[in-house]
Amino acid sequence: MFFTIIKQGKKLKWDEQNELAFHALKEYLASPLLVEPLTGEKLQLYLAVSEAATSGALVKECSDGIQRPMYYVSPTFTKFEKNYTFLEKLVYALVTTARKLRPYFQAYTIVVVTDHPLRQFLQRLDVSGRLVLWALELTQFDIKYKPRSTIKSHALVDFVMEFSINPDPITKPDPSPNQTDLNCPEDNKTWILYTDEASS
């Protein structure tokens, strides 16, 4: 309504309707969309992962029981990160969120609300080198894990993730003339192995 009124240009006549529209706009802009934490509060983190991106929403639960957002993070995967397993992507989402929101992670207890066994996955002895480094990096923060019993703010991370930029679809290189088709007869013993989209 307010923007329709200001488009009138020089013919604008300020009346009671214009005044109401102006005050409604001021009230909307003054209302907080993101909230600030108080000292000693526990903040909750919701994570979501897709094939192309990861998403994290840091929220606080207010006294009225409503979860209000504080910050969103949604980085996309590189072509090599897309090859991580689902749990590796989830841990990577936690690590990238911790890096981006380091001041919050250093000052507050972060409760990761998830229905996946992230803590057990990070404590395994047979994890890869990058997981060991990620687990070591996360030990500097006070991170707790809590099973997700209700949807609540998880809808926020799903929304952010769904609207994140989708990179170009993965294209496999065309086989060169000297390579053998995968549907070749069994007597031909040539194999084609693709690793991280590289041919060998």
Coordinates of N, CA, C and O in Angstrom, one line a residue, residues 25-198:
L25 N 4.3 0.5 7.7 CA 5.6 0.2 7.2 C 6.7 0.3 8.3 O 7.5 -0.5 8.4
K26 N 6.6 1.4 9.1 CA 7.5 1.6 10.2 C 7.5 0.5 11.2 O 8.5 0.0 11.7
E27 N 6.3 0.1 11.5 CA 6.1 -1.0 12.5 C 6.7 -2.3 12.0 O 7.3 -3.0 12.7
Y28 N 6.5 -2.6 10.7 CA 7.1 -3.8 10.1 C 8.6 -3.8 10.1 O 9.2 -4.8 10.5
L29 N 9.2 -2.6 9.7 CA 10.6 -2.5 9.7 C 11.2 -2.5 11.1 O 12.4 -3.0 11.3
A30 N 10.5 -2.1 12.1 CA 11.0 -2.1 13.5 C 10.9 -3.4 14.2 O 11.6 -3.7 15.1
S31 N 10.0 -4.3 13.6 CA 9.9 -5.6 14.3 C 11.1 -6.5 14.0 O 11.5 -6.6 12.8
P32 N 11.7 -7.1 15.0 CA 12.9 -7.9 14.7 C 12.6 -9.2 14.0 O 11.7 -10.0 14.3
L33 N 13.4 -9.4 12.9 CA 13.2 -10.7 12.1 C 14.2 -11.7 12.7 O 13.9 -12.9 12.8
L34 N 15.4 -11.2 13.1 CA 16.4 -12.1 13.7 C 16.6 -11.6 15.1 O 16.5 -10.4 15.4
V35 N 16.8 -12.6 16.1 CA 16.9 -12.2 17.5 C 18.4 -12.4 17.9 O 19.2 -13.0 17.3
E36 N 18.7 -11.8 19.1 CA 20.0 -11.9 19.7 C 19.9 -12.8 20.9 O 18.9 -12.8 21.6
P37 N 21.0 -13.5 21.2 CA 21.0 -14.4 22.4 C 21.3 -13.6 23.6 O 22.0 -12.6 23.6
L38 N 20.9 -14.2 24.8 CA 21.3 -13.6 26.1 C 22.4 -14.4 26.7 O 22.6 -15.6 26.3
T39 N 23.1 -13.9 27.6 CA 24.3 -14.6 28.2 C 23.8 -15.8 28.9 O 22.8 -15.8 29.6
G40 N 24.5 -16.9 28.7 CA 24.2 -18.2 29.3 C 23.1 -19.0 28.6 O 22.8 -20.1 29.1
E41 N 22.5 -18.5 27.6 CA 21.5 -19.3 26.9 C 22.1 -20.5 26.1 O 23.3 -20.4 25.6
K42 N 21.3 -21.5 25.8 CA 21.7 -22.6 24.9 C 21.1 -22.3 23.6 O 19.9 -22.0 23.5
L43 N 21.8 -22.3 22.5 CA 21.3 -22.1 21.2 C 21.2 -23.4 20.5 O 21.9 -24.4 20.7
Q44 N 20.2 -23.5 19.6 CA 19.9 -24.8 18.9 C 20.3 -24.6 17.5 O 20.1 -23.6 16.9
L45 N 20.9 -25.7 16.9 CA 21.3 -25.7 15.5 C 20.6 -26.8 14.8 O 20.6 -28.0 15.2
Y46 N 19.9 -26.5 13.7 CA 19.3 -27.4 12.8 C 20.1 -27.5 11.5 O 20.5 -26.5 10.9
L47 N 20.4 -28.7 11.1 CA 21.2 -29.0 9.9 C 20.3 -29.7 8.8 O 19.5 -30.5 9.2
A48 N 20.6 -29.4 7.5 CA 20.0 -30.2 6.5 C 21.0 -30.3 5.3 O 21.9 -29.4 5.1
V49 N 20.9 -31.4 4.6 CA 21.9 -31.6 3.5 C 21.1 -32.1 2.3 O 20.2 -32.9 2.4
S50 N 21.5 -31.6 1.1 CA 21.0 -32.1 -0.2 C 22.2 -32.5 -1.0 O 23.4 -32.5 -0.5
E51 N 22.0 -32.8 -2.3 CA 23.1 -33.2 -3.1 C 24.0 -32.1 -3.5 O 25.1 -32.2 -3.8
A52 N 23.4 -30.9 -3.5 CA 24.1 -29.7 -4.0 C 24.6 -28.8 -2.9 O 25.6 -28.0 -3.1
A53 N 24.0 -28.8 -1.7 CA 24.3 -27.8 -0.7 C 24.0 -28.3 0.7 O 23.3 -29.3 0.9
T54 N 24.5 -27.6 1.6 CA 24.2 -27.8 3.0 C 23.5 -26.6 3.6 O 23.7 -25.5 3.1
S55 N 22.8 -26.7 4.7 CA 22.1 -25.6 5.3 C 22.1 -25.7 6.8 O 21.9 -26.8 7.3
G56 N 22.2 -24.6 7.5 CA 22.2 -24.6 8.9 C 21.4 -23.4 9.4 O 21.5 -22.3 8.9
A57 N 20.6 -23.6 10.4 CA 19.8 -22.5 11.0 C 20.1 -22.5 12.5 O 19.8 -23.5 13.2
L58 N 20.6 -21.4 13.0 CA 20.9 -21.2 14.4 C 19.7 -20.5 15.0 O 19.3 -19.4 14.6
V59 N 19.1 -21.1 16.0 CA 17.8 -20.5 16.6 C 18.0 -20.5 18.1 O 18.8 -21.2 18.7
K60 N 17.1 -19.7 18.7 CA 17.0 -19.7 20.2 C 15.5 -19.8 20.6 O 14.6 -19.4 19.8
E61 N 15.3 -20.6 21.6 CA 13.9 -20.8 22.1 C 13.6 -19.7 23.1 O 14.2 -19.6 24.1
C62 N 12.6 -18.9 22.8 CA 12.2 -17.8 23.6 C 11.3 -18.3 24.8 O 10.9 -19.4 24.8
S63 N 11.1 -17.4 25.7 CA 10.3 -17.7 26.9 C 8.9 -18.1 26.6 O 8.3 -18.9 27.3
D64 N 8.4 -17.7 25.4 CA 7.0 -18.1 25.0 C 7.0 -19.5 24.3 O 6.0 -19.9 23.8
G65 N 8.2 -20.1 24.2 CA 8.2 -21.5 23.6 C 8.4 -21.5 22.1 O 8.5 -22.5 21.5
I66 N 8.5 -20.3 21.5 CA 8.6 -20.2 20.1 C 10.1 -20.1 19.8 O 10.8 -19.3 20.4
Q67 N 10.5 -20.8 18.8 CA 11.9 -20.8 18.3 C 12.1 -19.6 17.3 O 11.3 -19.6 16.3
R68 N 13.0 -18.7 17.5 CA 13.2 -17.6 16.6 C 14.6 -17.7 16.0 O 15.6 -18.0 16.7
P69 N 14.7 -17.4 14.7 CA 16.0 -17.6 14.0 C 17.0 -16.5 14.4 O 16.6 -15.4 14.7
M70 N 18.3 -16.9 14.4 CA 19.3 -15.9 14.6 C 20.2 -15.8 13.4 O 20.7 -14.7 13.1
Y71 N 20.5 -16.9 12.7 CA 21.4 -16.8 11.6 C 21.2 -18.0 10.7 O 20.8 -19.1 11.2
Y72 N 21.4 -17.8 9.4 CA 21.3 -18.9 8.4 C 22.7 -19.1 7.7 O 23.3 -18.1 7.4
V73 N 23.0 -20.3 7.4 CA 24.2 -20.6 6.6 C 23.9 -21.6 5.6 O 23.2 -22.6 5.9
S74 N 24.3 -21.4 4.3 CA 23.9 -22.3 3.3 C 25.0 -22.4 2.2 O 24.7 -21.9 1.1
P75 N 26.1 -23.0 2.5 CA 27.2 -23.1 1.4 C 26.8 -24.3 0.5 O 26.2 -25.2 0.8
T76 N 27.3 -24.1 -0.8 CA 27.1 -25.2 -1.8 C 28.4 -26.1 -1.8 O 29.5 -25.7 -1.4
F77 N 28.2 -27.3 -2.3 CA 29.3 -28.3 -2.3 C 30.1 -28.1 -3.6 O 29.6 -27.7 -4.6
T78 N 31.4 -28.3 -3.4 CA 32.3 -28.4 -4.6 C 32.0 -29.7 -5.3 O 31.4 -30.6 -4.7
K79 N 32.6 -29.9 -6.5 CA 32.3 -31.2 -7.1 C 32.9 -32.4 -6.4 O 32.5 -33.5 -6.5
F80 N 34.0 -32.2 -5.6 CA 34.6 -33.2 -4.8 C 33.8 -33.5 -3.5 O 33.7 -34.6 -3.1
E81 N 33.3 -32.4 -2.9 CA 32.5 -32.6 -1.7 C 31.2 -33.3 -1.9 O 30.6 -33.9 -1.0
K82 N 30.7 -33.2 -3.2 CA 29.4 -33.9 -3.5 C 29.6 -35.5 -3.3 O 28.6 -36.2 -3.2
N83 N 30.8 -36.0 -3.4 CA 31.1 -37.4 -3.3 C 31.1 -37.9 -1.8 O 31.3 -39.1 -1.6
Y84 N 31.0 -37.0 -0.8 CA 31.0 -37.4 0.6 C 29.8 -38.3 0.8 O 28.7 -38.1 0.2
T85 N 29.9 -39.1 1.8 CA 28.7 -39.9 2.2 C 27.7 -38.9 2.9 O 28.1 -37.8 3.3
F86 N 26.5 -39.4 3.2 CA 25.5 -38.5 3.8 C 26.0 -38.0 5.1 O 25.9 -36.8 5.4
L87 N 26.5 -38.9 6.0 CA 26.9 -38.5 7.3 C 28.1 -37.5 7.2 O 28.3 -36.6 8.1
E88 N 29.0 -37.8 6.3 CA 30.2 -36.9 6.1 C 29.7 -35.5 5.7 O 30.2 -34.5 6.2
K89 N 28.7 -35.4 4.8 CA 28.1 -34.1 4.5 C 27.5 -33.4 5.7 O 27.6 -32.2 5.8
L90 N 26.8 -34.2 6.5 CA 26.2 -33.6 7.7 C 27.2 -33.1 8.7 O 27.1 -32.0 9.2
V91 N 28.3 -33.8 8.9 CA 29.4 -33.3 9.7 C 30.1 -32.1 9.1 O 30.4 -31.1 9.8
Y92 N 30.2 -32.1 7.8 CA 30.8 -31.0 7.0 C 29.9 -29.7 7.2 O 30.4 -28.6 7.4
A93 N 28.6 -30.0 7.2 CA 27.6 -28.9 7.4 C 27.8 -28.3 8.8 O 27.8 -27.0 9.0
L94 N 28.1 -29.1 9.8 CA 28.3 -28.6 11.2 C 29.6 -27.9 11.3 O 29.7 -26.8 11.9
V95 N 30.7 -28.4 10.6 CA 32.0 -27.7 10.6 C 31.9 -26.3 9.9 O 32.4 -25.4 10.5
T96 N 31.3 -26.3 8.7 CA 31.2 -25.0 8.0 C 30.4 -24.0 8.8 O 30.7 -22.8 8.8
T97 N 29.3 -24.4 9.5 CA 28.5 -23.6 10.3 C 29.3 -23.0 11.5 O 29.2 -21.9 11.8
A98 N 30.1 -23.9 12.1 CA 30.9 -23.5 13.2 C 32.0 -22.5 12.8 O 32.3 -21.6 13.6
R99 N 32.5 -22.7 11.6 CA 33.5 -21.7 11.1 C 32.9 -20.4 10.8 O 33.4 -19.3 11.2
K100 N 31.7 -20.4 10.2 CA 31.0 -19.1 9.9 C 30.5 -18.4 11.1 O 30.6 -17.2 11.2
L101 N 30.0 -19.1 12.1 CA 29.4 -18.5 13.3 C 30.3 -18.8 14.5 O 29.8 -19.0 15.6
R102 N 31.6 -18.7 14.3 CA 32.5 -18.9 15.4 C 32.3 -18.1 16.7 O 32.3 -18.7 17.8
P103 N 31.9 -16.8 16.6 CA 31.7 -16.1 17.8 C 30.5 -16.7 18.7 O 30.6 -16.7 19.9
Y104 N 29.5 -17.2 18.0 CA 28.4 -17.8 18.7 C 28.8 -19.2 19.3 O 28.5 -19.5 20.4
F105 N 29.6 -19.9 18.5 CA 30.0 -21.2 19.0 C 31.0 -21.1 20.2 O 31.1 -22.0 21.0
Q106 N 31.8 -20.0 20.2 CA 32.8 -19.8 21.3 C 32.1 -19.3 22.6 O 32.5 -19.6 23.7
A107 N 31.0 -18.6 22.4 CA 30.4 -17.9 23.6 C 29.2 -18.7 24.2 O 28.8 -18.4 25.3
Y108 N 28.6 -19.6 23.4 CA 27.4 -20.3 23.9 C 27.5 -21.8 23.7 O 28.3 -22.3 22.9
T109 N 26.6 -22.5 24.5 CA 26.5 -23.9 24.3 C 25.6 -24.1 23.1 O 24.5 -23.5 23.0
I110 N 26.0 -24.9 22.1 CA 25.2 -25.2 20.9 C 24.7 -26.6 21.0 O 25.4 -27.5 21.2
V111 N 23.4 -26.7 20.9 CA 22.7 -28.0 20.9 C 22.3 -28.3 19.4 O 21.4 -27.6 18.8
V112 N 22.9 -29.3 18.9 CA 22.6 -29.8 17.5 C 21.4 -30.7 17.6 O 21.5 -31.8 18.2
V113 N 20.3 -30.3 17.0 CA 19.1 -31.1 17.0 C 19.1 -31.9 15.7 O 18.9 -31.4 14.6
T114 N 19.3 -33.2 15.9 CA 19.4 -34.1 14.7 C 18.8 -35.5 15.0 O 18.9 -35.9 16.2
D115 N 18.4 -36.2 14.0 CA 18.0 -37.6 14.2 C 19.0 -38.5 13.6 O 18.7 -39.7 13.3
H116 N 20.2 -38.0 13.4 CA 21.3 -38.8 12.9 C 22.4 -39.0 14.0 O 22.6 -38.0 14.8
P117 N 23.1 -40.1 14.0 CA 24.1 -40.3 15.1 C 25.4 -39.6 14.8 O 26.5 -40.2 14.6
L118 N 25.4 -38.3 14.8 CA 26.6 -37.5 14.6 C 27.7 -37.7 15.6 O 28.9 -37.9 15.3
R119 N 27.3 -37.7 16.9 CA 28.3 -37.8 17.9 C 29.1 -39.2 17.8 O 30.3 -39.2 17.9
Q120 N 28.3 -40.2 17.6 CA 28.9 -41.6 17.5 C 29.8 -41.7 16.3 O 30.8 -42.3 16.3
F121 N 29.3 -41.0 15.2 CA 30.1 -41.1 13.9 C 31.4 -40.4 14.1 O 32.4 -40.9 13.6
L122 N 31.4 -39.3 14.8 CA 32.7 -38.5 15.0 C 33.6 -39.2 16.0 O 34.8 -39.0 16.0
Q123 N 33.1 -40.1 16.8 CA 33.9 -40.8 17.8 C 34.4 -42.2 17.3 O 35.2 -42.8 18.1
R124 N 34.1 -42.6 16.1 CA 34.5 -43.8 15.6 C 36.0 -43.8 15.4 O 36.6 -42.8 15.1
L125 N 36.6 -45.0 15.6 CA 38.1 -45.1 15.4 C 38.5 -45.3 14.0 O 39.7 -45.1 13.6
D126 N 37.6 -45.7 13.1 CA 38.0 -46.1 11.8 C 37.6 -45.0 10.8 O 37.3 -45.3 9.6
V127 N 37.5 -43.7 11.2 CA 37.1 -42.7 10.3 C 38.3 -42.2 9.5 O 39.4 -42.5 9.8
S128 N 37.9 -41.5 8.4 CA 39.0 -41.0 7.5 C 39.7 -39.8 8.1 O 39.3 -39.3 9.1
G129 N 40.8 -39.4 7.4 CA 41.6 -38.3 7.9 C 40.9 -37.0 8.0 O 41.0 -36.3 9.0
R130 N 40.0 -36.7 7.0 CA 39.3 -35.4 7.1 C 38.3 -35.4 8.3 O 38.1 -34.4 9.0
L131 N 37.7 -36.6 8.6 CA 36.8 -36.7 9.7 C 37.5 -36.5 11.1 O 37.0 -35.9 12.0
V132 N 38.7 -37.0 11.2 CA 39.5 -36.8 12.4 C 39.8 -35.3 12.6 O 39.7 -34.8 13.7
L133 N 40.2 -34.7 11.5 CA 40.5 -33.2 11.6 C 39.2 -32.4 12.0 O 39.3 -31.5 12.8
W134 N 38.1 -32.8 11.4 CA 36.8 -32.1 11.7 C 36.5 -32.3 13.2 O 36.0 -31.4 13.8
A135 N 36.6 -33.6 13.6 CA 36.2 -33.9 15.0 C 37.1 -33.1 16.0 O 36.7 -32.6 17.0
L136 N 38.4 -33.0 15.6 CA 39.4 -32.3 16.4 C 39.0 -30.8 16.5 O 39.1 -30.1 17.5
E137 N 38.6 -30.3 15.3 CA 38.2 -28.9 15.2 C 37.0 -28.6 16.1 O 36.9 -27.5 16.7
L138 N 36.0 -29.5 16.1 CA 34.8 -29.3 16.8 C 35.0 -29.4 18.3 O 34.1 -29.0 19.1
T139 N 36.0 -30.1 18.8 CA 36.2 -30.3 20.2 C 36.4 -28.9 21.0 O 36.3 -28.9 22.2
Q140 N 36.8 -27.9 20.3 CA 37.1 -26.6 21.0 C 35.8 -25.9 21.4 O 35.8 -24.9 22.1
F141 N 34.6 -26.4 20.9 CA 33.3 -25.8 21.2 C 32.5 -26.7 22.1 O 32.7 -27.9 22.2
D142 N 31.6 -26.1 22.8 CA 30.7 -26.8 23.7 C 29.4 -27.2 22.9 O 28.5 -26.5 22.8
I143 N 29.5 -28.3 22.3 CA 28.5 -28.8 21.4 C 27.8 -30.0 22.0 O 28.5 -31.0 22.4
K144 N 26.5 -30.0 22.1 CA 25.7 -31.1 22.6 C 24.8 -31.6 21.4 O 24.6 -30.9 20.5
Y145 N 24.4 -32.8 21.5 CA 23.5 -33.4 20.5 C 22.2 -33.8 21.1 O 22.2 -34.5 22.2
K146 N 21.1 -33.5 20.4 CA 19.8 -33.8 21.0 C 19.0 -34.4 19.9 O 19.0 -33.9 18.7
P147 N 18.3 -35.5 20.1 CA 17.4 -36.1 19.1 C 16.3 -35.2 18.7 O 15.7 -34.5 19.6
R148 N 16.0 -35.1 17.5 CA 14.9 -34.2 17.0 C 13.6 -34.9 17.2 O 13.3 -35.9 16.5
S149 N 12.7 -34.4 18.0 CA 11.4 -35.0 18.3 C 10.3 -34.3 17.5 O 9.3 -34.9 17.2
T150 N 10.5 -33.0 17.2 CA 9.5 -32.3 16.5 C 10.1 -31.5 15.3 O 11.4 -31.3 15.4
I151 N 9.4 -31.1 14.4 CA 9.9 -30.4 13.2 C 10.4 -29.0 13.6 O 11.6 -28.7 13.4
K152 N 9.6 -28.2 14.2 CA 9.9 -26.9 14.7 C 10.8 -26.1 13.6 O 10.4 -26.0 12.5
S153 N 11.9 -25.6 14.0 CA 12.7 -24.8 13.1 C 13.4 -25.6 12.0 O 14.1 -25.0 11.2
H154 N 13.3 -26.9 12.0 CA 14.0 -27.6 10.9 C 13.4 -27.2 9.6 O 14.1 -27.3 8.6
A155 N 12.2 -26.7 9.6 CA 11.6 -26.3 8.3 C 12.4 -25.1 7.8 O 12.4 -24.9 6.5
L156 N 13.0 -24.3 8.6 CA 13.8 -23.2 8.1 C 15.0 -23.6 7.3 O 15.3 -23.1 6.3
V157 N 15.7 -24.6 7.8 CA 16.9 -25.1 7.1 C 16.5 -25.8 5.8 O 17.2 -25.7 4.8
D158 N 15.4 -26.5 5.8 CA 14.9 -27.1 4.6 C 14.6 -26.1 3.5 O 14.9 -26.2 2.4
F159 N 13.9 -25.0 4.0 CA 13.6 -23.9 3.1 C 14.8 -23.3 2.5 O 14.9 -23.1 1.3
V160 N 15.8 -23.0 3.3 CA 17.0 -22.3 2.8 C 17.8 -23.3 1.8 O 18.2 -22.8 0.8
M161 N 17.8 -24.5 2.2 CA 18.5 -25.5 1.3 C 17.8 -25.7 0.0 O 18.4 -25.7 -1.1
E162 N 16.5 -25.7 0.0 CA 15.7 -25.9 -1.3 C 15.9 -24.7 -2.2 O 15.9 -24.9 -3.4
F163 N 16.2 -23.5 -1.7 CA 16.4 -22.4 -2.6 C 17.8 -22.0 -2.7 O 18.1 -20.9 -3.2
S164 N 18.7 -22.8 -2.3 CA 20.1 -22.6 -2.5 C 20.5 -22.8 -4.0 O 19.7 -23.5 -4.7
I165 N 21.6 -22.2 -4.5 CA 21.9 -22.3 -5.9 C 22.3 -23.7 -6.2 O 23.1 -24.3 -5.6
N166 N 21.6 -24.3 -7.2 CA 22.0 -25.6 -7.7 C 23.1 -25.5 -8.8 O 22.8 -24.9 -9.8
P167 N 24.2 -26.1 -8.6 CA 25.3 -26.0 -9.6 C 24.8 -26.9 -10.8 O 23.9 -27.6 -10.7
D168 N 25.6 -26.8 -11.8 CA 25.3 -27.6 -13.0 C 25.3 -29.0 -12.7 O 26.1 -29.5 -11.9
P169 N 24.5 -29.8 -13.4 CA 24.5 -31.2 -13.1 C 25.8 -31.9 -13.4 O 26.5 -31.4 -14.3
I170 N 26.1 -33.0 -12.7 CA 27.4 -33.7 -12.9 C 27.4 -34.3 -14.3 O 26.4 -35.0 -14.7
T171 N 28.4 -34.0 -15.1 CA 28.5 -34.6 -16.4 C 29.7 -35.5 -16.4 O 30.8 -35.0 -16.1
K172 N 29.5 -36.7 -16.9 CA 30.7 -37.6 -17.0 C 31.4 -37.4 -18.3 O 30.7 -37.1 -19.3
P173 N 32.7 -37.5 -18.3 CA 33.4 -37.3 -19.6 C 33.0 -38.4 -20.6 O 32.8 -39.5 -20.3
D174 N 33.0 -37.9 -21.9 CA 32.7 -38.9 -22.9 C 33.9 -39.8 -23.1 O 35.1 -39.4 -23.1
P175 N 33.7 -41.1 -23.2 CA 34.8 -42.0 -23.3 C 35.5 -41.8 -24.7 O 34.9 -41.5 -25.7
S176 N 36.8 -41.9 -24.6 CA 37.6 -41.7 -25.9 C 37.4 -42.9 -26.7 O 37.0 -44.0 -26.3
P177 N 37.8 -42.8 -28.0 CA 37.6 -44.0 -28.9 C 38.3 -45.2 -28.5 O 37.8 -46.3 -28.8
N178 N 39.4 -45.1 -27.8 CA 40.1 -46.4 -27.4 C 39.6 -47.0 -26.1 O 40.0 -48.0 -25.7
Q179 N 38.6 -46.3 -25.5 CA 38.0 -46.9 -24.3 C 36.8 -47.8 -24.6 O 36.2 -47.6 -25.7
T180 N 36.6 -48.8 -23.8 CA 35.5 -49.8 -24.1 C 34.2 -49.4 -23.5 O 34.2 -48.9 -22.4
D181 N 33.1 -49.6 -24.2 CA 31.8 -49.4 -23.6 C 31.5 -50.3 -22.5 O 32.0 -51.5 -22.5
L182 N 30.8 -49.9 -21.4 CA 30.5 -50.7 -20.3 C 29.6 -51.9 -20.6 O 29.6 -52.9 -19.9
N183 N 28.9 -51.8 -21.7 CA 28.0 -52.9 -22.1 C 28.7 -53.9 -23.1 O 28.1 -54.5 -23.9
C184 N 30.1 -53.9 -23.0 CA 30.8 -54.8 -24.0 C 30.7 -56.2 -23.6 O 30.4 -56.6 -22.5
P185 N 31.0 -57.1 -24.5 CA 31.0 -58.6 -24.2 C 32.0 -58.9 -23.1 O 33.0 -58.2 -22.8
E186 N 31.8 -60.0 -22.4 CA 32.6 -60.4 -21.3 C 34.0 -60.8 -21.6 O 34.9 -60.7 -20.8
D187 N 34.3 -61.1 -22.9 CA 35.6 -61.6 -23.3 C 36.6 -60.4 -23.3 O 37.8 -60.5 -23.3
N188 N 36.1 -59.1 -23.4 CA 36.9 -58.0 -23.3 C 37.2 -57.6 -21.9 O 36.2 -57.4 -21.1
K189 N 38.4 -57.5 -21.4 CA 38.7 -57.4 -20.0 C 39.1 -55.9 -19.6 O 39.7 -55.7 -18.6
T190 N 38.7 -54.9 -20.4 CA 39.0 -53.5 -20.1 C 37.9 -53.0 -19.2 O 36.8 -53.2 -19.5
W191 N 38.4 -52.3 -18.2 CA 37.5 -51.7 -17.2 C 37.7 -50.2 -17.3 O 38.8 -49.7 -17.5
I192 N 36.6 -49.4 -17.0 CA 36.7 -48.0 -16.9 C 36.3 -47.6 -15.5 O 35.2 -48.0 -15.0
L193 N 37.2 -46.9 -14.8 CA 36.9 -46.5 -13.4 C 36.9 -45.0 -13.3 O 37.8 -44.3 -13.7
Y194 N 35.7 -44.5 -12.7 CA 35.6 -43.1 -12.5 C 35.7 -42.7 -11.1 O 35.0 -43.3 -10.2
T195 N 36.6 -41.8 -10.7 CA 36.8 -41.4 -9.4 C 36.8 -39.9 -9.3 O 37.7 -39.3 -10.0
D196 N 35.9 -39.3 -8.6 CA 35.8 -37.8 -8.5 C 35.8 -37.2 -9.9 O 36.4 -36.2 -10.2
E197 N 35.0 -37.8 -10.8 CA 34.8 -37.4 -12.2 C 36.0 -37.4 -13.0 O 36.1 -36.8 -14.1
A198 N 37.1 -38.1 -12.6 CA 38.3 -38.3 -13.4 C 38.3 -39.7 -14.0 O 38.0 -40.6 -13.3

